Amino acid sequence: MPHTAARFLAEGPRVGIRPFTQEDGPEFTARVRESEDLHRPWLFPPDTAEAYAGYARRLLEDPARAGFLVCEKDSGALAGFVNINNIAHGAFRSGALGYGAFAYAAGRGLMREGLDLVVGYAFGPMRLHRLEINVQPLNTASIALARACGFRLEGFSPDMLFIDGAWRDHERWALTAEMRA
């Protein structure tokens, strides 16, 4: 698949993170379609060009959102994505994370490295203080990733988000800049 040449915002040993671009649409949507069995029933990222265009535009234009692609450094291939939603500044300085690995990259540690890079970028250049991950209790892979990156379980929220036609319970995991230090 063709890869967009771009400078990384942050790099680890195997991956770098960079913002979404409209040009990433064909690869992103192909990876989403390949990963449907991995994502369902937890996640429904855009799988068509039209849906991707709107999704990327919101991430690029809405100051309350920031989207990051996790890319393999050697090939540039998209391994997954991490979005920061509901970004608040002022005294709160927080955001809510959402993320997904692509099937070919799952289980290889690439998303852990990528999520760590996004957290460092959020607590560094973005000057956020707190990040939260809300995850459905049976999504063990997502919970394992949150735990591996140092997030702590803070609570349980019944009927928190409307996903796949129903209100779903979620666990709340959080990390602050002080916890990371």
XYZ file of N, CA, C and O in Angstrom:
724
model
N 0.838 -1.183 0.000
C 0.000 0.000 0.000
C 0.882 1.245 0.000
O 1.906 1.252 0.675
N 0.478 2.320 -0.654
C 1.284 3.540 -0.637
C 1.214 4.195 0.737
O 0.212 4.092 1.436
N 2.282 4.849 1.109
C 2.342 5.497 2.415
C 2.669 6.963 2.252
O 3.495 7.341 1.439
N 2.007 7.771 3.065
C 2.236 9.205 3.047
C 3.551 9.509 3.747
O 3.759 9.108 4.884
N 4.431 10.199 3.055
C 5.680 10.615 3.682
C 5.380 11.785 4.605
O 4.809 12.776 4.198
N 5.707 11.660 5.865
C 5.454 12.725 6.820
C 6.453 12.623 7.961
O 6.942 11.543 8.273
N 6.729 13.733 8.553
C 7.584 13.759 9.731
C 6.778 13.285 10.933
O 5.618 13.637 11.077
N 7.389 12.524 11.783
C 6.714 12.063 12.988
C 6.743 13.151 14.051
O 7.730 13.872 14.187
N 5.679 13.223 14.844
C 5.626 14.130 15.991
C 6.450 13.574 17.144
O 6.976 14.322 17.954
N 6.520 12.258 17.224
C 7.313 11.561 18.235
C 7.643 10.186 17.670
O 6.875 9.632 16.891
N 8.781 9.640 18.085
C 9.231 8.337 17.591
C 9.690 7.454 18.729
O 10.289 7.920 19.687
N 9.406 6.167 18.583
C 9.945 5.151 19.459
C 10.854 4.261 18.643
O 11.164 4.580 17.486
N 11.267 3.135 19.197
C 12.156 2.233 18.454
C 11.536 1.683 17.170
O 12.223 1.534 16.168
N 10.211 1.377 17.187
C 9.588 0.741 16.023
C 8.505 1.559 15.349
O 8.165 1.299 14.204
N 7.899 2.511 16.069
C 6.804 3.293 15.496
C 7.016 4.780 15.711
O 7.781 5.199 16.585
N 6.306 5.539 14.912
C 6.208 6.981 15.093
C 4.742 7.357 15.041
O 3.911 6.592 14.541
N 4.435 8.537 15.574
C 3.060 9.033 15.493
C 3.054 10.306 14.663
O 4.003 11.092 14.687
N 1.977 10.467 13.914
C 1.808 11.669 13.101
C 0.324 11.953 12.973
O -0.514 11.075 13.218
N -0.035 13.184 12.587
C -1.449 13.502 12.416
C -2.059 12.761 11.226
O -1.356 12.342 10.304
N -3.359 12.631 11.242
C -4.110 12.133 10.095
C -3.959 13.115 8.939
O -3.760 14.313 9.157
N -4.071 12.617 7.719
C -4.209 13.468 6.539
C -5.336 12.888 5.701
O -5.684 11.702 5.849
N -5.885 13.691 4.818
C -6.906 13.171 3.911
C -6.310 12.093 2.996
O -6.992 11.152 2.618
N -5.025 12.230 2.672
C -4.371 11.276 1.777
C -4.251 9.874 2.376
O -4.001 8.902 1.665
N -4.414 9.747 3.695
C -4.327 8.437 4.351
C -5.590 7.599 4.167
O -5.620 6.434 4.539
N -6.631 8.192 3.592
C -7.920 7.514 3.481
C -7.877 6.126 2.878
O -8.412 5.171 3.469
N -7.269 5.937 1.705
C -7.288 4.589 1.107
C -6.634 3.516 1.989
O -7.197 2.423 2.159
N -5.478 3.820 2.561
C -4.832 2.816 3.414
C -5.613 2.610 4.702
O -5.812 1.472 5.143
N -6.068 3.698 5.327
C -6.797 3.594 6.584
C -8.054 2.739 6.406
O -8.290 1.806 7.175
N -8.853 3.038 5.394
C -10.101 2.298 5.213
C -9.853 0.836 4.823
O -10.587 -0.054 5.254
N -8.798 0.571 4.056
C -8.449 -0.819 3.736
C -8.065 -1.569 5.010
O -8.489 -2.717 5.227
N -7.284 -0.929 5.877
C -6.881 -1.565 7.148
C -8.103 -1.796 8.041
O -8.184 -2.820 8.735
N -9.022 -0.842 8.052
C -10.243 -1.011 8.855
C -11.041 -2.216 8.362
O -11.489 -3.050 9.157
N -11.201 -2.318 7.058
C -11.966 -3.461 6.518
C -11.270 -4.779 6.841
O -11.930 -5.777 7.169
N -9.933 -4.826 6.780
C -9.184 -6.037 7.129
C -9.321 -6.379 8.614
O -9.103 -7.529 9.002
N -9.651 -5.398 9.435
C -9.641 -5.551 10.893
C -11.027 -5.648 11.515
O -11.153 -5.590 12.737
N -12.042 -5.813 10.696
C -13.408 -5.808 11.219
C -13.604 -6.840 12.332
O -14.224 -6.546 13.355
N -13.083 -8.042 12.167
C -13.255 -9.073 13.203
C -12.572 -8.685 14.510
O -13.041 -9.047 15.587
N -11.485 -7.956 14.433
C -10.772 -7.487 15.628
C -11.549 -6.369 16.315
O -11.625 -6.326 17.549
N -12.112 -5.461 15.538
C -12.758 -4.271 16.098
C -14.163 -4.522 16.642
O -14.558 -3.890 17.621
N -14.912 -5.394 16.018
C -16.304 -5.592 16.416
C -16.398 -6.449 17.664
O -15.647 -7.402 17.787
N -17.241 -6.141 18.613
C -18.299 -5.131 18.635
C -17.899 -3.835 19.342
O -18.757 -3.046 19.718
N -16.602 -3.616 19.534
C -16.145 -2.492 20.352
C -16.011 -1.179 19.588
O -16.160 -0.110 20.160
N -15.644 -1.275 18.337
C -15.165 -0.101 17.610
C -15.674 -0.129 16.182
O -15.703 -1.192 15.558
N -16.023 1.044 15.662
C -16.565 1.148 14.313
C -15.897 2.320 13.576
O -16.547 3.315 13.266
N -14.610 2.212 13.285
C -13.942 3.296 12.565
C -14.429 3.359 11.117
O -15.010 2.400 10.602
N -14.196 4.474 10.436
C -14.699 4.633 9.069
C -14.063 3.634 8.109
O -12.850 3.439 8.108
N -14.923 3.020 7.264
C -14.410 2.010 6.339
C -14.694 2.344 4.874
O -14.508 1.514 3.998
N -15.151 3.569 4.621
C -15.348 4.028 3.248
C -14.629 5.367 3.070
O -14.366 6.070 4.054
N -14.361 5.720 1.834
C -13.683 6.993 1.546
C -14.499 8.167 2.058
O -13.947 9.106 2.656
N -15.787 8.123 1.844
C -16.661 9.223 2.279
C -16.656 9.363 3.806
O -16.537 10.465 4.340
N -16.802 8.260 4.503
C -16.807 8.294 5.970
C -15.451 8.759 6.504
O -15.386 9.543 7.457
N -14.368 8.270 5.898
C -13.039 8.681 6.327
C -12.836 10.184 6.148
O -12.265 10.852 7.020
N -13.275 10.743 5.031
C -13.076 12.169 4.754
C -13.675 13.026 5.862
O -13.035 13.965 6.348
N -14.890 12.716 6.290
C -15.518 13.465 7.377
C -14.824 13.255 8.708
O -14.629 14.199 9.486
N -14.441 12.034 8.970
C -13.742 11.672 10.215
C -12.421 12.423 10.317
O -12.136 13.078 11.330
N -11.620 12.355 9.278
C -10.323 13.038 9.285
C -10.510 14.550 9.372
O -9.767 15.229 10.083
N -11.496 15.088 8.665
C -11.739 16.528 8.703
C -12.050 16.985 10.133
O -11.520 17.990 10.611
N -12.890 16.232 10.844
C -13.210 16.594 12.231
C -11.963 16.553 13.112
O -11.757 17.437 13.947
N -11.131 15.532 12.931
C -9.908 15.435 13.729
C -8.942 16.578 13.429
O -8.223 17.043 14.312
N -8.924 17.015 12.189
C -8.005 18.078 11.789
C -8.513 19.473 12.132
O -7.717 20.365 12.408
N -9.823 19.678 12.133
C -10.369 21.027 12.271
C -10.941 21.346 13.649
O -11.012 22.507 14.026
N -11.377 20.361 14.401
C -12.021 20.597 15.698
C -10.952 20.727 16.778
O -10.222 19.766 17.041
N -10.837 21.883 17.437
C -9.808 22.049 18.466
C -10.008 21.159 19.693
O -9.095 20.994 20.493
N -11.183 20.549 19.820
C -11.436 19.641 20.941
C -11.068 18.202 20.595
O -11.369 17.283 21.353
N -10.388 18.001 19.446
C -9.980 16.653 19.021
C -8.571 16.710 18.449
O -8.167 17.690 17.843
N -7.879 15.603 18.608
C -6.572 15.437 17.961
C -6.442 13.967 17.588
O -6.724 13.091 18.400
N -6.058 13.709 16.343
C -5.930 12.340 15.881
C -4.495 12.027 15.514
O -3.804 12.858 14.914
N -4.045 10.837 15.882
C -2.675 10.408 15.618
C -2.692 9.030 14.956
O -3.372 8.122 15.426
N -1.938 8.897 13.906
C -1.732 7.599 13.280
C -0.457 6.994 13.843
O 0.568 7.674 13.964
N -0.529 5.724 14.203
C 0.638 4.973 14.665
C 1.186 4.265 13.434
O 0.488 3.455 12.818
N 2.422 4.597 13.062
C 3.021 4.091 11.820
C 4.304 3.330 12.115
O 5.113 3.763 12.933
N 4.488 2.225 11.429
C 5.763 1.523 11.527
C 6.836 2.400 10.902
O 6.647 2.946 9.814
N 7.952 2.548 11.605
C 9.003 3.440 11.115
C 9.677 2.922 9.854
O 9.992 3.704 8.971
N 9.883 1.614 9.761
C 10.630 1.099 8.612
C 9.843 1.161 7.310
O 10.394 1.444 6.259
N 8.524 0.949 7.367
C 7.726 0.915 6.139
C 6.746 2.069 6.007
O 6.240 2.328 4.921
N 6.430 2.727 7.108
C 5.405 3.765 7.101
C 3.997 3.217 7.198
O 3.027 3.970 7.239
N 3.832 1.894 7.237
C 2.512 1.273 7.274
C 1.743 1.682 8.525
O 2.313 1.804 9.614
N 0.442 1.880 8.364
C -0.418 2.241 9.486
C -0.667 1.015 10.357
O -1.237 0.033 9.900
N -0.238 1.108 11.621
C -0.428 0.018 12.576
C -1.685 0.225 13.406
O -2.235 -0.728 13.953
N -2.141 1.469 13.511
C -3.320 1.777 14.305
C -3.484 3.277 14.433
O -2.831 4.054 13.730
N -4.347 3.667 15.350
C -4.630 5.085 15.552
C -4.987 5.342 17.005
O -5.452 4.444 17.718
N -4.735 6.571 17.444
C -5.103 7.021 18.779
C -5.686 8.418 18.618
O -5.038 9.294 18.038
N -6.886 8.615 19.128
C -7.513 9.928 19.078
C -7.691 10.462 20.486
O -7.973 9.700 21.413
N -7.509 11.762 20.638
C -7.833 12.429 21.891
C -9.076 13.267 21.615
O -9.057 14.163 20.775
N -10.153 12.943 22.305
C -11.431 13.627 22.135
C -11.764 14.428 23.389
O -11.164 14.220 24.444
N -12.728 15.314 23.250
C -13.201 16.117 24.385
C -12.062 16.839 25.087
O -12.007 16.878 26.317
N -11.157 17.391 24.312
C -10.015 18.106 24.890
C -10.515 19.376 25.565
O -11.231 20.172 24.961
N -10.150 19.526 26.829
C -10.491 20.726 27.601
C -9.194 21.361 28.076
O -8.266 20.664 28.489
N -9.149 22.669 28.020
C -7.971 23.402 28.498
C -8.345 24.118 29.795
O -9.249 23.694 30.486
N -7.650 25.156 30.138
C -7.927 25.866 31.386
C -7.502 25.030 32.570
O -6.487 24.326 32.528
N -8.280 25.070 33.621
C -7.926 24.348 34.844
C -8.058 22.838 34.695
O -7.429 22.087 35.442
N -8.841 22.358 33.729
C -9.084 20.920 33.574
C -7.967 20.232 32.785
O -7.510 19.164 33.173
N -7.547 20.778 31.667
C -6.473 20.264 30.810
C -6.516 18.740 30.664
O -5.598 18.027 31.058
N -7.588 18.267 30.052
C -7.771 16.817 29.941
C -8.282 16.430 28.558
O -8.654 17.280 27.762
N -8.301 15.126 28.319
C -8.852 14.583 27.094
C -9.192 13.119 27.288
O -8.690 12.465 28.211
N -10.054 12.610 26.414
C -10.481 11.206 26.450
C -9.898 10.481 25.247
O -10.066 10.925 24.114
N -9.212 9.390 25.494
C -8.553 8.639 24.431
C -9.456 7.560 23.852
O -10.194 6.895 24.569
N -9.335 7.398 22.544
C -9.923 6.265 21.845
C -8.841 5.721 20.927
O -8.035 6.487 20.402
N -8.797 4.409 20.748
C -7.719 3.845 19.931
C -8.132 2.521 19.316
O -9.082 1.886 19.750
N -7.374 2.150 18.295
C -7.593 0.866 17.655
C -6.342 0.419 16.931
O -5.660 1.229 16.303
N -6.041 -0.852 17.052
C -4.938 -1.459 16.295
C -5.515 -2.018 15.007
O -6.696 -2.360 14.938
N -4.696 -2.131 14.001
C -5.104 -2.839 12.794
C -4.660 -4.290 12.926
O -3.650 -4.592 13.571
N -5.416 -5.202 12.340
C -5.246 -6.637 12.566
C -3.818 -7.119 12.338
O -3.292 -7.895 13.134
N -3.175 -6.666 11.264
C -1.827 -7.163 10.979
C -0.839 -6.771 12.077
O 0.187 -7.427 12.268
N -1.137 -5.693 12.823
C -0.225 -5.190 13.847
C -0.587 -5.657 15.251
O 0.212 -5.498 16.179
N -1.764 -6.228 15.428
C -2.236 -6.622 16.755
C -1.310 -7.654 17.390
O -0.815 -8.558 16.721
N -1.074 -7.483 18.671
C -0.261 -8.431 19.429
C 1.232 -8.279 19.246
O 1.998 -9.101 19.758
N 1.678 -7.253 18.558
C 3.108 -7.060 18.297
C 3.733 -5.970 19.159
O 4.908 -5.669 19.017
N 2.944 -5.336 20.037
C 3.462 -4.285 20.896
C 3.555 -2.918 20.236
O 4.001 -1.955 20.865
N 3.118 -2.824 18.990
C 3.219 -1.548 18.278
C 2.256 -0.512 18.853
O 2.603 0.674 18.956
N 1.071 -0.931 19.235
C 0.110 0.016 19.803
C 0.524 0.469 21.195
O 0.274 1.603 21.574
N 1.158 -0.396 21.955
C 1.645 0.044 23.272
C 2.674 1.148 23.080
O 2.634 2.178 23.751
N 3.603 0.926 22.168
C 4.609 1.941 21.882
C 3.945 3.217 21.364
O 4.282 4.324 21.794
N 2.974 3.075 20.468
C 2.279 4.236 19.913
C 1.469 4.986 20.959
O 1.491 6.224 21.000
N 0.750 4.255 21.812
C -0.033 4.911 22.859
C 0.885 5.645 23.830
O 0.594 6.769 24.243
N 2.012 5.039 24.185
C 2.990 5.724 25.044
C 3.459 7.032 24.404
O 3.621 8.049 25.086
N 3.691 7.010 23.091
C 4.127 8.228 22.394
C 3.036 9.294 22.418
O 3.324 10.480 22.631
N 1.795 8.905 22.206
C 0.693 9.871 22.240
C 0.541 10.453 23.641
O 0.370 11.666 23.805
N 0.637 9.611 24.665
C 0.540 10.103 26.043
C 1.660 11.115 26.315
O 1.415 12.191 26.872
N 2.876 10.796 25.904
C 3.984 11.734 26.087
C 3.758 13.035 25.345
O 4.064 14.122 25.857
N 3.208 12.955 24.153
C 2.925 14.158 23.366
C 1.804 14.975 24.016
O 1.863 16.203 24.075
N 0.787 14.283 24.539
C -0.329 14.977 25.198
C 0.139 15.696 26.457
O -0.258 16.838 26.720
N 0.989 15.047 27.245
C 1.473 15.655 28.483
C 2.601 16.650 28.228
O 2.901 17.479 29.072
N 3.227 16.564 27.052
C 4.310 17.481 26.692
C 3.786 18.654 25.882
O 3.193 19.589 26.436
N 3.968 18.623 24.552
C 3.586 19.760 23.712
C 2.117 20.190 23.821
O 1.815 21.377 23.704
N 1.202 19.258 24.066
C -0.219 19.642 24.170
C -0.558 20.223 25.540
O -1.626 20.792 25.718
N 0.299 20.009 26.509
C 0.164 20.562 27.864
C -1.100 20.089 28.590
O -1.683 20.808 29.384
N -1.512 18.850 28.300
C -2.634 18.281 29.039
C -2.124 17.716 30.358
O -0.932 17.419 30.512
N -3.025 17.556 31.313
C -2.667 17.041 32.633
C -3.246 15.660 32.901
O -2.667 14.867 33.633
N -4.396 15.363 32.289
C -5.097 14.106 32.574
C -5.642 13.522 31.283
O -6.180 14.232 30.442
N -5.524 12.203 31.152
C -6.103 11.472 30.029
C -6.970 10.351 30.586
O -6.623 9.734 31.599
N -8.083 10.120 29.917
C -9.003 9.077 30.361
C -9.307 8.146 29.200
O -9.396 8.582 28.052
N -9.426 6.874 29.502
C -9.834 5.857 28.535
C -11.099 5.218 29.078
O -11.122 4.752 30.220
N -12.142 5.197 28.272
C -13.389 4.530 28.642
C -13.518 3.298 27.765
O -13.527 3.398 26.546
N -13.607 2.135 28.415
C -13.563 0.876 27.678
C -14.628 -0.079 28.199
O -14.880 -0.145 29.406
N -15.256 -0.802 27.270
C -16.256 -1.779 27.671
C -15.578 -2.909 28.457
O -14.485 -3.355 28.097
N -16.194 -3.353 29.541
C -15.554 -4.310 30.443
C -15.080 -5.614 29.808
O -14.120 -6.214 30.294
N -15.703 -6.085 28.745
C -15.281 -7.339 28.122
C -14.213 -7.153 27.040
O -13.752 -8.133 26.450
N -13.806 -5.926 26.798
C -12.771 -5.654 25.803
C -11.398 -5.813 26.471
O -10.721 -4.848 26.812
N -11.013 -7.049 26.661
C -9.809 -7.354 27.439
C -8.533 -6.830 26.790
O -7.599 -6.432 27.493
N -8.458 -6.808 25.471
C -7.252 -6.308 24.808
C -7.070 -4.814 25.071
O -5.957 -4.355 25.343
N -8.151 -4.052 25.018
C -8.075 -2.619 25.260
C -7.732 -2.327 26.720
O -6.946 -1.421 27.022
N -8.303 -3.101 27.620
C -7.991 -2.932 29.044
C -6.528 -3.268 29.305
O -5.835 -2.561 30.044
N -6.035 -4.330 28.688
C -4.627 -4.704 28.864
C -3.703 -3.590 28.361
O -2.676 -3.302 28.987
N -4.062 -2.959 27.250
C -3.242 -1.863 26.728
C -3.263 -0.672 27.678
O -2.215 -0.089 27.965
N -4.428 -0.305 28.187
C -4.521 0.797 29.146
C -3.658 0.510 30.373
O -2.875 1.352 30.823
N -3.790 -0.687 30.909
C -3.021 -1.079 32.098
C -1.510 -1.062 31.802
O -0.720 -0.556 32.599
N -1.111 -1.587 30.652
C 0.309 -1.655 30.293
C 0.923 -0.264 30.150
O 2.126 -0.095 30.372
N 0.101 0.717 29.800
C 0.603 2.091 29.635
C 0.467 2.917 30.910
O 0.684 4.129 30.891
N 0.114 2.269 32.034
C 0.122 2.946 33.321
C -1.186 3.565 33.760
O -1.238 4.222 34.799
N -2.256 3.361 32.991
C -3.554 3.907 33.394
C -4.085 3.112 34.575
O -3.856 1.915 34.682
N -4.797 3.784 35.480
C -5.387 3.106 36.640
C -6.905 3.092 36.493
O -7.507 4.026 35.960
N -7.509 2.030 36.979
C -8.955 1.904 36.970
C -9.531 2.861 38.005
O -9.148 2.823 39.176
N -10.448 3.725 37.566
C -11.048 4.702 38.479
C -12.511 4.439 38.762
O -13.040 4.937 39.735
N -13.184 3.697 37.890
C -14.594 3.481 38.170
C -15.317 2.774 37.047
O -14.730 2.359 36.052
N -16.608 2.667 37.256
C -17.502 1.981 36.333
C -18.673 2.907 36.023
O -19.270 3.483 36.940
N -18.997 3.038 34.757
C -20.101 3.901 34.329
C -21.123 3.074 33.543
O -20.870 2.716 32.396
N -22.272 2.768 34.146
C -23.291 2.014 33.418
C -23.910 2.858 32.297
O -24.054 4.073 32.437
N -24.229 2.206 31.194
C -24.911 2.860 30.074
C -24.243 4.170 29.665
O -24.905 5.173 29.415
N -22.939 4.154 29.522
C -22.185 5.397 29.295
C -22.222 5.886 27.844
O -22.396 7.067 27.604
N -21.975 4.981 26.887
C -21.876 5.385 25.489
C -22.802 4.538 24.624
O -22.961 3.339 24.860
N -23.367 5.176 23.587
C -24.248 4.487 22.655
C -23.395 3.913 21.531
O -22.879 4.651 20.690
N -23.222 2.584 21.531
C -22.366 1.899 20.566
C -23.112 0.698 20.009
O -23.694 -0.080 20.773
N -23.087 0.561 18.702
C -23.694 -0.587 18.032
C -25.150 -0.794 18.445
O -25.584 -1.910 18.719
N -25.897 0.304 18.513
C -27.330 0.224 18.742
C -27.796 0.122 20.180
O -28.979 -0.079 20.425
N -26.880 0.248 21.156
C -27.301 0.147 22.560
C -26.368 0.969 23.452
O -25.223 1.247 23.093
N -26.892 1.334 24.608
C -26.064 2.008 25.612
C -25.187 0.959 26.283
O -25.686 -0.078 26.737
N -23.885 1.216 26.311
C -22.912 0.229 26.811
C -22.247 0.719 28.098
O -21.875 1.890 28.216
N -22.053 -0.224 29.024
C -21.293 0.050 30.246
C -19.820 0.238 29.876
O -19.333 -0.366 28.912
N -19.127 1.034 30.680
C -17.696 1.258 30.460
C -16.953 1.343 31.785
O -17.506 1.816 32.783
N -15.721 0.874 31.763
C -14.782 1.125 32.852
C -14.039 2.402 32.509
O -13.739 2.651 31.342
N -13.732 3.198 33.536
C -12.968 4.438 33.353
C -11.545 4.231 33.859
O -11.334 3.916 35.029
N -10.607 4.401 32.959
C -9.188 4.306 33.275
C -8.576 5.684 33.070
O -8.943 6.380 32.122
N -7.664 6.102 33.945
C -7.098 7.446 33.826
C -5.616 7.456 34.161
O -5.091 6.563 34.844
N -4.965 8.500 33.666
C -3.539 8.725 33.910
C -3.333 10.233 33.973
O -3.901 10.960 33.162
N -2.537 10.673 34.934
C -2.173 12.086 35.015
C -0.687 12.246 34.726
O 0.085 11.264 34.801
N -0.301 13.463 34.431
C 1.104 13.737 34.158
C 1.976 13.339 35.344
O 3.079 12.795 35.148
N 1.497 13.559 36.553
C 2.287 13.188 37.747
C 2.450 11.672 37.857
O 3.495 11.191 38.272
N 1.424 10.933 37.518
C 1.511 9.470 37.578
C 2.555 8.964 36.594
O 3.253 7.999 36.875
N 2.629 9.593 35.459
C 3.587 9.170 34.435
C 5.013 9.487 34.849
O 5.926 8.732 34.548
N 5.190 10.593 35.532
C 6.528 10.981 35.985
C 6.993 10.018 37.062
O 8.099 9.615 37.152
